[in-house]
Short mmCIF file of C-alpha atoms in Angstrom, two decimals:
data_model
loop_
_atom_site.label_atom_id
_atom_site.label_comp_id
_atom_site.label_asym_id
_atom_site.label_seq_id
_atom_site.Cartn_x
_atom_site.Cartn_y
_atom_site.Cartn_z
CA UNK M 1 98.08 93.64 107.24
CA UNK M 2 96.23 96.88 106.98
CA UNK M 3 98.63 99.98 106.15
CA UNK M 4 97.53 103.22 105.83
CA UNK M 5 99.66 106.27 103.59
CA UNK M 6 99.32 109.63 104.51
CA UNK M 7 99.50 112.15 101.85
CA UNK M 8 99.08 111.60 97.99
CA UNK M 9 102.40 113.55 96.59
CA UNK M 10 105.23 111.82 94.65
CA UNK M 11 106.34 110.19 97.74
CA UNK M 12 102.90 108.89 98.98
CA UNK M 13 102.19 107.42 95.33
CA UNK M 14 105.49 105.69 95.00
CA UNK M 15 105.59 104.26 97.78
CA UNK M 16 101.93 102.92 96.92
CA UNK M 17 103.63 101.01 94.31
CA UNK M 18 106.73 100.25 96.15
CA UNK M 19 104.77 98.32 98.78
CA UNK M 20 102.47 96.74 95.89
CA UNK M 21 105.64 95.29 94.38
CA UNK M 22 107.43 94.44 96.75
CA UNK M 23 105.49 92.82 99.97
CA UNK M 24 104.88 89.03 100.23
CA UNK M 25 101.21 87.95 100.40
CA UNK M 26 100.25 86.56 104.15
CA UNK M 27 100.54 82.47 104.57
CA UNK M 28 96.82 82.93 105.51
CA UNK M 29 95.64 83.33 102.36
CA UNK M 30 94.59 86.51 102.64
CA UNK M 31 95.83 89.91 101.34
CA UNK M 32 97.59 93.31 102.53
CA UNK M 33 94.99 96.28 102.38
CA UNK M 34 96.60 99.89 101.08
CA UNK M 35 94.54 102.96 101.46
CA UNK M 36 95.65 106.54 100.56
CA UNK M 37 94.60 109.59 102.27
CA UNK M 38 95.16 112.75 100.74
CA UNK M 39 94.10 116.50 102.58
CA UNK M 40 93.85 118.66 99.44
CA UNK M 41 90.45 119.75 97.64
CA UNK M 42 90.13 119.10 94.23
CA UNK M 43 91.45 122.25 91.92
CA UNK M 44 88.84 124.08 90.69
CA UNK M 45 88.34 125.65 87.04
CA UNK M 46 87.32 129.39 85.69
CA UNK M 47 83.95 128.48 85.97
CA UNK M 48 84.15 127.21 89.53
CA UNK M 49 83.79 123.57 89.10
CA UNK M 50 85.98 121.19 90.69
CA UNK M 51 88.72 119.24 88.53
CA UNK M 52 88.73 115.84 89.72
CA UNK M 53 92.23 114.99 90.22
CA UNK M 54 94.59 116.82 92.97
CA UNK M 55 96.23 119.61 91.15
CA UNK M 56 100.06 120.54 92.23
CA UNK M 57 102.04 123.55 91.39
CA UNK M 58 105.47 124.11 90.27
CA UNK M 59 108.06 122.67 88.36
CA UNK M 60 111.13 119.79 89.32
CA UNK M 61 113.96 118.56 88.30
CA UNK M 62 113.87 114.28 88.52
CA UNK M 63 117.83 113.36 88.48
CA UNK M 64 119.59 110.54 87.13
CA UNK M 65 119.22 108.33 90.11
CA UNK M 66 115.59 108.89 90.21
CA UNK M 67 114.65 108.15 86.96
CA UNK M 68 116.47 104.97 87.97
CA UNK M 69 113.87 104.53 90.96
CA UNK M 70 111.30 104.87 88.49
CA UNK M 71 112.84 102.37 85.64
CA UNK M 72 113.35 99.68 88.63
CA UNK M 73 109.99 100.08 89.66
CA UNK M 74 108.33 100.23 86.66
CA UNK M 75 110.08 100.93 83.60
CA UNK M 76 106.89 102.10 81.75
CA UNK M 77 106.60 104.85 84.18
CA UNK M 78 110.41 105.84 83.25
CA UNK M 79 109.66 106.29 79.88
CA UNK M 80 106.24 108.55 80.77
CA UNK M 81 107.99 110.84 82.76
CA UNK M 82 110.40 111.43 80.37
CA UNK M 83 108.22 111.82 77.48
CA UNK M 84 105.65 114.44 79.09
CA UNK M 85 108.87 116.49 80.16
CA UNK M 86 112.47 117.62 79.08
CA UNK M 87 115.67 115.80 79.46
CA UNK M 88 118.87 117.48 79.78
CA UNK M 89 122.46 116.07 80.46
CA UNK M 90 123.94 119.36 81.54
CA UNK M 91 123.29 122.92 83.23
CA UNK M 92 124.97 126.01 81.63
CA UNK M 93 126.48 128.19 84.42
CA UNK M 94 126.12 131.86 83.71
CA UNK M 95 126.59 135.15 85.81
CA UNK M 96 124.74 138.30 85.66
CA UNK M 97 127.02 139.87 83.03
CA UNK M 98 125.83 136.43 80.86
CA UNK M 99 129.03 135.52 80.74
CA UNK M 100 129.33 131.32 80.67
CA UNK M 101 131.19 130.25 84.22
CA UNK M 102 131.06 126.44 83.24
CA UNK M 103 128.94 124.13 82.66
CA UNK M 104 128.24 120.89 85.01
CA UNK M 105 126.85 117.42 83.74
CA UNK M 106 123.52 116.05 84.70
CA UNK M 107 123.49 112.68 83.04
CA UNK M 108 125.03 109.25 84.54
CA UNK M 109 125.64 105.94 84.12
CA UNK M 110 126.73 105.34 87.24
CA UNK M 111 123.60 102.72 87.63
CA UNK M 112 124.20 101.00 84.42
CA UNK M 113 122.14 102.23 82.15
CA UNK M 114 123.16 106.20 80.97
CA UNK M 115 120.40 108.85 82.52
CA UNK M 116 119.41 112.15 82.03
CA UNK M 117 117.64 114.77 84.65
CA UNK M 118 114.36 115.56 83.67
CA UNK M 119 113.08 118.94 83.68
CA UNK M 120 109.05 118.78 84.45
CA UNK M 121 106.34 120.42 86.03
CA UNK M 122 105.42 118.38 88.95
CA UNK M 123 102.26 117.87 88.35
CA UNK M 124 103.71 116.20 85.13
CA UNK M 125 105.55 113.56 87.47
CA UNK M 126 102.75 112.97 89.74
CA UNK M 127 99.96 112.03 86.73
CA UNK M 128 102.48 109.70 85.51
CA UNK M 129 102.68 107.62 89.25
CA UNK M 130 98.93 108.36 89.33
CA UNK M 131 97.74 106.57 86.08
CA UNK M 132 98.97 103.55 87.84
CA UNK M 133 97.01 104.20 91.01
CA UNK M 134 93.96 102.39 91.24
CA UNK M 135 91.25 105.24 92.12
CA UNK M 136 89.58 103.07 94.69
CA UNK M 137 93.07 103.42 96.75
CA UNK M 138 93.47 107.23 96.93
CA UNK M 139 90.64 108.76 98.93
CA UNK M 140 91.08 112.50 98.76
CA UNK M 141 89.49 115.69 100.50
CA UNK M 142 89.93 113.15 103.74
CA UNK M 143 92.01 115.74 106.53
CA UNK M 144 94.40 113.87 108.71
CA UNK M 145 94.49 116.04 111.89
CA UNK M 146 96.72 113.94 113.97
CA UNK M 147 97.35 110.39 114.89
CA UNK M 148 97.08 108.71 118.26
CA UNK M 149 98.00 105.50 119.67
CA UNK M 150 94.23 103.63 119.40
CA UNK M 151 92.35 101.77 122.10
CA UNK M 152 93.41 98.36 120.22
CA UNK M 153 97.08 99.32 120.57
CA UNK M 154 97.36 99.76 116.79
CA UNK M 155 98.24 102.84 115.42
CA UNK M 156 95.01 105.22 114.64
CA UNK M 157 94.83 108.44 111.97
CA UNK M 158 92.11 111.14 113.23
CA UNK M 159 90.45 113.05 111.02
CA UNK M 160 89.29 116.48 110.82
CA UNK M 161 86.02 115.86 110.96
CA UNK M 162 86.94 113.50 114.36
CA UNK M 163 86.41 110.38 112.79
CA UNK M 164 89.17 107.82 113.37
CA UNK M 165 90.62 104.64 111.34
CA UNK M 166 93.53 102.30 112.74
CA UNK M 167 95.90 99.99 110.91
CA UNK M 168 99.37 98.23 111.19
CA UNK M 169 101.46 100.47 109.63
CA UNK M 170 100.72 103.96 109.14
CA UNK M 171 103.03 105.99 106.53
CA UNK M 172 103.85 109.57 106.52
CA UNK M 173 103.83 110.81 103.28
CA UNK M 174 102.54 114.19 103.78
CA UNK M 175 105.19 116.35 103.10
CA UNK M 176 106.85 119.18 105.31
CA UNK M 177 104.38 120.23 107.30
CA UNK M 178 103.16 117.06 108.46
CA UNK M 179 101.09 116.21 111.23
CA UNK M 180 102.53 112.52 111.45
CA UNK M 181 105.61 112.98 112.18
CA UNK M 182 104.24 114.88 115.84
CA UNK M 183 103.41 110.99 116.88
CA UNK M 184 107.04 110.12 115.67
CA UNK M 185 109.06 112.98 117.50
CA UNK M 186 106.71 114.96 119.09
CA UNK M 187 106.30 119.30 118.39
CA UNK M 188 109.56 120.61 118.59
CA UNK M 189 110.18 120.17 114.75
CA UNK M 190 108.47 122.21 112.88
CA UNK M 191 109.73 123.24 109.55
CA UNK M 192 111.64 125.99 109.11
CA UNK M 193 112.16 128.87 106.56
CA UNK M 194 115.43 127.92 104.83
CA UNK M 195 118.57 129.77 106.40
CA UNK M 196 121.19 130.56 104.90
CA UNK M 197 123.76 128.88 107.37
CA UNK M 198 123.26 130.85 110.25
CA UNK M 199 121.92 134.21 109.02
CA UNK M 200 118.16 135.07 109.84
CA UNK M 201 117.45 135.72 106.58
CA UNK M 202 115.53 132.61 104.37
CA UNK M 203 115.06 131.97 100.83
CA UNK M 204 111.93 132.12 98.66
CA UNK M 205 111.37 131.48 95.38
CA UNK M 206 108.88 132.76 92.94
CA UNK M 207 108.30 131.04 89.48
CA UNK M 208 106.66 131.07 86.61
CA UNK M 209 106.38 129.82 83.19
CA UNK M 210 106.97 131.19 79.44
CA UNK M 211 107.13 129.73 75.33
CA UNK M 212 109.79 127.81 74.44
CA UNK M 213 109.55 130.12 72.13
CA UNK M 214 111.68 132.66 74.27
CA UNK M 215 114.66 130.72 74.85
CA UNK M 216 117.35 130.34 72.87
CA UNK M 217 117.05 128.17 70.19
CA UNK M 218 118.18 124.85 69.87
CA UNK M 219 121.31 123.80 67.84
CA UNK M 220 120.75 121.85 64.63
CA UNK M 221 119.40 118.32 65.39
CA UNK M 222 118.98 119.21 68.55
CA UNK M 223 122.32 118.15 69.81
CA UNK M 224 123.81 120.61 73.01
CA UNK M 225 127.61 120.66 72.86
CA UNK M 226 129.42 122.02 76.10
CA UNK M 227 129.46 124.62 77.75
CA UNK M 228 125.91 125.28 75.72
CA UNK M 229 122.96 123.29 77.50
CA UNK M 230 118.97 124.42 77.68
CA UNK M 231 118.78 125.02 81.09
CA UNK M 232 120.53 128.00 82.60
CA UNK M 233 121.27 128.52 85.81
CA UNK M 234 122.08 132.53 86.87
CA UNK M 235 124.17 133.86 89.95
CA UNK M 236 124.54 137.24 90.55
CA UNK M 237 124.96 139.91 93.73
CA UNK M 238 121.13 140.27 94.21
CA UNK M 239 120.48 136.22 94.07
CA UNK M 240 119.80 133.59 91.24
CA UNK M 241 117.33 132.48 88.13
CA UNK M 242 116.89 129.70 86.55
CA UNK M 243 115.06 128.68 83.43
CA UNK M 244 114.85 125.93 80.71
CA UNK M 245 112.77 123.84 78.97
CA UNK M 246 109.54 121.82 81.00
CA UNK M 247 108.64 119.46 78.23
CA UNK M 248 109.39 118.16 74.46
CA UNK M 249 106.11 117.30 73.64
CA UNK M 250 107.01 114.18 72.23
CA UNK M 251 104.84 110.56 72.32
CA UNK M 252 105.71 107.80 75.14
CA UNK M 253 107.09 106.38 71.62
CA UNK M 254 110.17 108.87 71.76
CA UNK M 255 110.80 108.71 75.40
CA UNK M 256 114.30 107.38 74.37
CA UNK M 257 115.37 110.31 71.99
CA UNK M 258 118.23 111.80 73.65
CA UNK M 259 118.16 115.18 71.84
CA UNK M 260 114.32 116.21 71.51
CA UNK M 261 112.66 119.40 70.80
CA UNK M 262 111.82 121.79 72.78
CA UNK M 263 108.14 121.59 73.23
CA UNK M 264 105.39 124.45 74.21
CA UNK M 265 106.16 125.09 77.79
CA UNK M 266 109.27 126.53 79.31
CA UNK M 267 110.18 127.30 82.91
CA UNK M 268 112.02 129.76 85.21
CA UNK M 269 112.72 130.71 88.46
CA UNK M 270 114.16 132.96 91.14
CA UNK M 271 115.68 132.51 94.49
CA UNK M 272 116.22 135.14 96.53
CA UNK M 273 117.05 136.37 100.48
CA UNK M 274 114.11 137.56 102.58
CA UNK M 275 113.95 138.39 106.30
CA UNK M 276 110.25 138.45 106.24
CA UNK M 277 108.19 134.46 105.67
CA UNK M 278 105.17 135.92 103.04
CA UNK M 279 102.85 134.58 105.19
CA UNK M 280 99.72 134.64 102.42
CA UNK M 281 101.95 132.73 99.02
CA UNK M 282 98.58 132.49 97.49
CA UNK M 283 96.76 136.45 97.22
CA UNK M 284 100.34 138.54 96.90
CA UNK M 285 100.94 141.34 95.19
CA UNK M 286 102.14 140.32 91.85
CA UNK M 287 103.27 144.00 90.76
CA UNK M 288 104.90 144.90 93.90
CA UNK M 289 106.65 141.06 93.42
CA UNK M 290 107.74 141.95 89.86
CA UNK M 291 108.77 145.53 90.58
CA UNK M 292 111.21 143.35 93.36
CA UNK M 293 112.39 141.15 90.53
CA UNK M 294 113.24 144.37 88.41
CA UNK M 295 115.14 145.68 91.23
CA UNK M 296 117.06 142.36 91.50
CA UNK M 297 117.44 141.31 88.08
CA UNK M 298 116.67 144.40 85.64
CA UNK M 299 120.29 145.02 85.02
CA UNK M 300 121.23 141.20 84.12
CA UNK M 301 121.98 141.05 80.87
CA UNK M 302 120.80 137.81 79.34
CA UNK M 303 117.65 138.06 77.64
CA UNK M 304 115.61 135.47 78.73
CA UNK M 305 115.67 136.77 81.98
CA UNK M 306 114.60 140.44 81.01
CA UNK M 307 111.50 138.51 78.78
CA UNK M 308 110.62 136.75 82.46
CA UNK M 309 110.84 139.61 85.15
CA UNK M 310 109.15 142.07 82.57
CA UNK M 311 106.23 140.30 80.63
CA UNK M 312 106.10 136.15 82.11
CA UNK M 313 103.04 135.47 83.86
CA UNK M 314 104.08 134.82 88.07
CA UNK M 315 102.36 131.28 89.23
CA UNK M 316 104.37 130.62 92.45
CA UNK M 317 105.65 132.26 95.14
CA UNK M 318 107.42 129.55 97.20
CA UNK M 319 109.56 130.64 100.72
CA UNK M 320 112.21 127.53 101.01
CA UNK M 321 110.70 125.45 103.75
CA UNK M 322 113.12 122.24 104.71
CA UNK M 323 112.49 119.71 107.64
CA UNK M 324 114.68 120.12 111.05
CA UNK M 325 116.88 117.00 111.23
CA UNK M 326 114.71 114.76 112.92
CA UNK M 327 116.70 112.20 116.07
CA UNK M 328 113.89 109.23 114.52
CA UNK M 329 111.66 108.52 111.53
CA UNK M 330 109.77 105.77 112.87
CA UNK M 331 107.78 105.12 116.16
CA UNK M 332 105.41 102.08 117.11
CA UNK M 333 104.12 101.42 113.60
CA UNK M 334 104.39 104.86 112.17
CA UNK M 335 107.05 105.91 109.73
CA UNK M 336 108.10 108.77 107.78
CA UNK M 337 108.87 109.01 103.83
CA UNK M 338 110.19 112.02 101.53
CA UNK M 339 109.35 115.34 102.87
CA UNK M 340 107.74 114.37 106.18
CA UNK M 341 111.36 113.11 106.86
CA UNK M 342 113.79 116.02 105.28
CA UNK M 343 112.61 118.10 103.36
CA UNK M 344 115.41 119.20 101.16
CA UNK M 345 116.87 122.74 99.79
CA UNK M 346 115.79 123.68 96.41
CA UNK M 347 119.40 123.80 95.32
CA UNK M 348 119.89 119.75 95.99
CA UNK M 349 118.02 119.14 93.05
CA UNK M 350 117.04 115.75 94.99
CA UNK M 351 113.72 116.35 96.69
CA UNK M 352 111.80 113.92 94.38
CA UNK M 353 114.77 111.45 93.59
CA UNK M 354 115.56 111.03 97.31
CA UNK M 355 110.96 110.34 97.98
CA UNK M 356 111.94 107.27 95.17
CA UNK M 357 114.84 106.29 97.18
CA UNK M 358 112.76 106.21 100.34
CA UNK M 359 109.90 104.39 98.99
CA UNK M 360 111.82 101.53 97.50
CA UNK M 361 114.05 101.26 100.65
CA UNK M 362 110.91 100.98 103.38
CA UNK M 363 109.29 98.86 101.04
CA UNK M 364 112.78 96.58 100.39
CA UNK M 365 113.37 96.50 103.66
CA UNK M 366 109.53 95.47 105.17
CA UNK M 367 109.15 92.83 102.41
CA UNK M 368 112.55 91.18 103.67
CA UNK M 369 111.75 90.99 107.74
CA UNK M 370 108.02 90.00 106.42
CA UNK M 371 109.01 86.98 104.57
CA UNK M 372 111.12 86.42 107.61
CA UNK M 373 107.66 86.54 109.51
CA UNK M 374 106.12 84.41 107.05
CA UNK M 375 108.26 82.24 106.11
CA UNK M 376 111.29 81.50 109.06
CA UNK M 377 114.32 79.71 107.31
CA UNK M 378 116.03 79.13 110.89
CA UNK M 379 115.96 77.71 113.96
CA UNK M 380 115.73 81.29 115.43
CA UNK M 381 112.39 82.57 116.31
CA UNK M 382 110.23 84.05 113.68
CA UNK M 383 109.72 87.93 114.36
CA UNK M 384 105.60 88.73 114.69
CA UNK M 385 104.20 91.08 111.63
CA UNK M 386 105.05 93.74 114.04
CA UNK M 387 108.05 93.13 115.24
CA UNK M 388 108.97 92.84 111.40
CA UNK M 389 108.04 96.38 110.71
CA UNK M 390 109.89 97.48 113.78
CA UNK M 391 112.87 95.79 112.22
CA UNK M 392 112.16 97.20 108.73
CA UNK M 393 111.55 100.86 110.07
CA UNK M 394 115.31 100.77 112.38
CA UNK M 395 116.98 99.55 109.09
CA UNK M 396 115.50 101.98 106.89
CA UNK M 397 116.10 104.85 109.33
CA UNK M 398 119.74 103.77 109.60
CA UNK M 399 120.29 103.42 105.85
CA UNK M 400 118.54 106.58 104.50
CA UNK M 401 119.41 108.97 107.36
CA UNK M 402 123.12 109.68 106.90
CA UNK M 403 122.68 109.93 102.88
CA UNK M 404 120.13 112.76 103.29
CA UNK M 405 121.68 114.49 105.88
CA UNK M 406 124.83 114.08 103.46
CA UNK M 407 123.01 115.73 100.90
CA UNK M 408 121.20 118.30 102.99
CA UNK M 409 124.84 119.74 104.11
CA UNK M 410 126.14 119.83 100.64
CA UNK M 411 123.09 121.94 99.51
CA UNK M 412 123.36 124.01 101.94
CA UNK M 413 126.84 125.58 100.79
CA UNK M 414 125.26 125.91 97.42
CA UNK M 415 122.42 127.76 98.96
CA UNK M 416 125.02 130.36 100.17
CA UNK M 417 125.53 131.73 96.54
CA UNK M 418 122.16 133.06 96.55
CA UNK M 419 122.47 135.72 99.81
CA UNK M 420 122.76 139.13 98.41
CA UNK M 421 126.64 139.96 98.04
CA UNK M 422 128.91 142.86 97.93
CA UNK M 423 131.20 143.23 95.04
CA UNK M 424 134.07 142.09 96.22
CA UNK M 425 131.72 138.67 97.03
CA UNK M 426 130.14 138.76 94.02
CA UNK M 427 133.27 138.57 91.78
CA UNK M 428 135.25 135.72 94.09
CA UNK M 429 131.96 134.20 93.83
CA UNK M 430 132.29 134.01 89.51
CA UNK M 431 136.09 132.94 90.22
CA UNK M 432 135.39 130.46 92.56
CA UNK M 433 132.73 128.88 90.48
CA UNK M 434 135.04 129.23 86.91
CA UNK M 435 137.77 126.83 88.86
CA UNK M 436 135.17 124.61 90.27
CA UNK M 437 133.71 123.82 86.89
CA UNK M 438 137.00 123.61 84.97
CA UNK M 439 138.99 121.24 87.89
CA UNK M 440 135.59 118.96 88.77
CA UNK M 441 135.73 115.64 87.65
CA UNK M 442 133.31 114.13 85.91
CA UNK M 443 132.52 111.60 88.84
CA UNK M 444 131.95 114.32 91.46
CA UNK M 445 127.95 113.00 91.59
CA UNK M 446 128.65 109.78 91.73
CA UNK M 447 127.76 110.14 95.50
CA UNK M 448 124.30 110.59 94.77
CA UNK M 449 123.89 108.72 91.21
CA UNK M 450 125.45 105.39 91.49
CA UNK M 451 123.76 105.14 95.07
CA UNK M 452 121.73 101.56 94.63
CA UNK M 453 119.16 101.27 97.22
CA UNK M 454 118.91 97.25 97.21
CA UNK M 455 122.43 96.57 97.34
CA UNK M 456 122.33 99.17 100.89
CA UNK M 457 119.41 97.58 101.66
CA UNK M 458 121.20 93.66 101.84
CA UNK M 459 124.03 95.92 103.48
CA UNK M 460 122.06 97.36 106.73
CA UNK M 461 120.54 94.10 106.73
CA UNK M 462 123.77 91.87 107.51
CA UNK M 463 125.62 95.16 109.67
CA UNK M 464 124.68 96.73 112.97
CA UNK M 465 122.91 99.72 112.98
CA UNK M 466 126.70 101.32 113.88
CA UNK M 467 128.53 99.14 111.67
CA UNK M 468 126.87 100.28 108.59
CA UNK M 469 126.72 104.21 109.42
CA UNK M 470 130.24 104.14 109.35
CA UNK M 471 130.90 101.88 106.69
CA UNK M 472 128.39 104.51 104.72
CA UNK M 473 129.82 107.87 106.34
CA UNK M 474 133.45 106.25 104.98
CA UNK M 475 132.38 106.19 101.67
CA UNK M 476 131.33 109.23 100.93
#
């Protein structure tokens, strides 16, 4: 079988691996082909030459249940993306007086095995899923323009340059904009600028990084008691910022140290309201952009954030794009993954964690109605290699859909506490969010951290399609 991914992210790598783990070899003998197709240009350096490896911006949070994705795929890969970045088990809540509002947890054990989040840039995370990429599979600077239904019935990727390729299976893993999912559901989804509920206005962020250097330092042997943690997340009338540290700098050795150093690098970040999409994120003005930030933020009062809006250098301006809820993910042979699927809010903190899911569910899920292809343990008939990834795709779309659509509406309240406020909205804002830290229990994420993809999986598998959505929508 001949499958072809579309886009070389997070989600397009993983579920590389995914499907190299996980699908049964062909009774003919022979063997599944994977190629990767990725749009973007290699990065470039000062003197104009091109780096040869796709370069992405930006920094990411990887939560407990995906570093579990990534220990159940490959538990080397765990321990690299933990190393090259920082792990936390908890977010200090501040407003902008710098008083502490709470502080929330963001470790589990909810899989088993106790996890942290992981705060890293994201090129950090993608090098890590890369190094176990052979380069023969990723072709890059390749432009997917569209893809068609071919002359041999199979699905067919066109490129920019018109040239065509077909396979079995075609995977969209090219983020929010993507051009596969128009063969999936057609135009009338394009992404949109991320309301908040139903106001016109959208989000952006902008973001940058500083020395560890400039945050507060570290309690002896590194240990963060409660409410105290080294990432700090901001509310105030005029929006929210965010910082903490992006790496340890630590050897794959240490990956398990709990309570690292911090390392060079830290991070930060603002989120605010904007009527207007910037529609050039890559030439803006960065003094009229930190003369904005001034006006926003110049009279916080924590430190940090008058170092950042005042002397850190600006690498990203970011408006909040998400993905339309889609009615399908799948259609004759092509499917969706991560982005290309739902795109998440910023403030879910899931966008990576929920690709992993993704991946390892498709790839789950084909594998099983494969070997049912290849190997038929019934009297029933045996599906064809097609009608197995029909099967696969339904499942999948009827296991992941409610649980990010789930998520998506619980971000989406959170994403109303960065809309510029009043007073009066301001200060119920700081009381609401001083009960909701002190009254939370400590299972309130257990929604999205003891989620276990293979045991759904084996569930959708034995249900109905309707069974199983309301089995799920009951337990959350």
């Amino acid at each position: 079988m001949k499958i072809i991914i579309v886009g070389a992210g997070i989600s397009g790598l993983s579920t590389y691996l995914n499907l190299k783990k996980f699908l049964p070899e062909p009774p003919s003998g022979g063997h599944h082909t994977i190629t990767i197709y990725e749009s973007h240009q290699p990065a470039k350096d000062d003197a104009g030459n091109a780096i040869p490896e796709i370069s992405l911006g930006g920094g990411l949070g990887v939560g407990p249940n995906g570093l579990s994705e990534l220990e159940k795929l490959d538990p080397e890969l765990k321990d690299a993306v933990i190393a090259q970045g920082f792990p936390t088990r908890g977010f200090r809540m501040k407003n902008a007086w710098d008083w502490t509002l709470g502080w929330t947890s963001t470790c589990s054990s909810a899989s088993g095995t106790p996890q942290p989040t992981v705060m890293s840039r994201r090129q950090g995370v993608w090098d890590c899923l890369k190094t176990k990429v052979p380069d023969n599979v990723l072709i890059a600077c390749r432009k997917v323009s569209r893809v068609k239904r071919g002359e041999n019935g199979k699905p067919t990727v066109v490129f920019a340059d018109g040239q065509i390729d077909s396979a079995d299976v075609v995977i969209g893993a090219d983020g929010v904009k993507s051009v596969v999912k128009e063969f999936v559901v057609g135009d009338g989804y394009p992404p949109h600028y991320e309301q908040v509920f139903e106001l016109p206005e959208g989000l952006i962020g902008i973001g940058g990084w500083i020395p560890c250097s400039e945050l507060p330092p570290q309690p002896e042997g590194g240990i963060w008691k409660p409410p105290n943690a080294p990432v700090v997340m901001t509310f105030g009338a005029h929006g929210f910022f965010g910082y903490g540290p992006a790496c340890s700098g630590r050897k794959l050795s240490d990956a398990e140290d709990a309570h690292p150093a911090y390392g060079s690098e830290a991070m930060w970040w603002s989120t605010f309201e904007e009527a207007e999409v910037p529609m050039d994120t890559k030439s803006y003005d960065k003094g009229l952009i930190r003369q904005q930030l001034i006006e926003r933020h110049g009279k916080w009062k924590d430190p940090v954030i008058q170092y950042c809006i005042n002397n850190a250098e600006m690498s990203l301006l970011l408006p909040k794009w998400i993905t339309p809820k889609l009615p399908k993910w799948h259609a004759d042979g092509v499917i969706l993954v991560g982005d290309a699927a739902h795109a998440l809010p910023s403030t879910s903190g899931q966008g990576v964690s929920q690709c992993l899911e993704d991946a390892h569910a498709l790839c789950y899920l084909l594998a099983h109605y494969l070997r049912e292809s290849y190997a038929p343990t019934s009297n029933t008939p045996a599906p064809t290699e097609t009608e197995a990834v029909e099967l696969a795709a339904q499942k999948y779309t009827t296991m992941r859909k409610p649980r990010v659509e789930h998520i998506l509406h619980q971000a989406q309240k959170m994403g109303d506490m960065k809309k510029k406020k009043g007073i009066f909205e301001e200060w119920f804002m700081y009381l609401f969010l001083i009960v909701l830290f002190k009254v939370m229990p400590a299972s309130w994420q257990n929604y999205l951290y003891a989620y276990d993809v293979e045991r759904e999986a084996e569930k959708a598998i034995g249900m109905t399609d309707d069974a199983y959505t309301k089995v799920y929508s009951a337990s959350l």
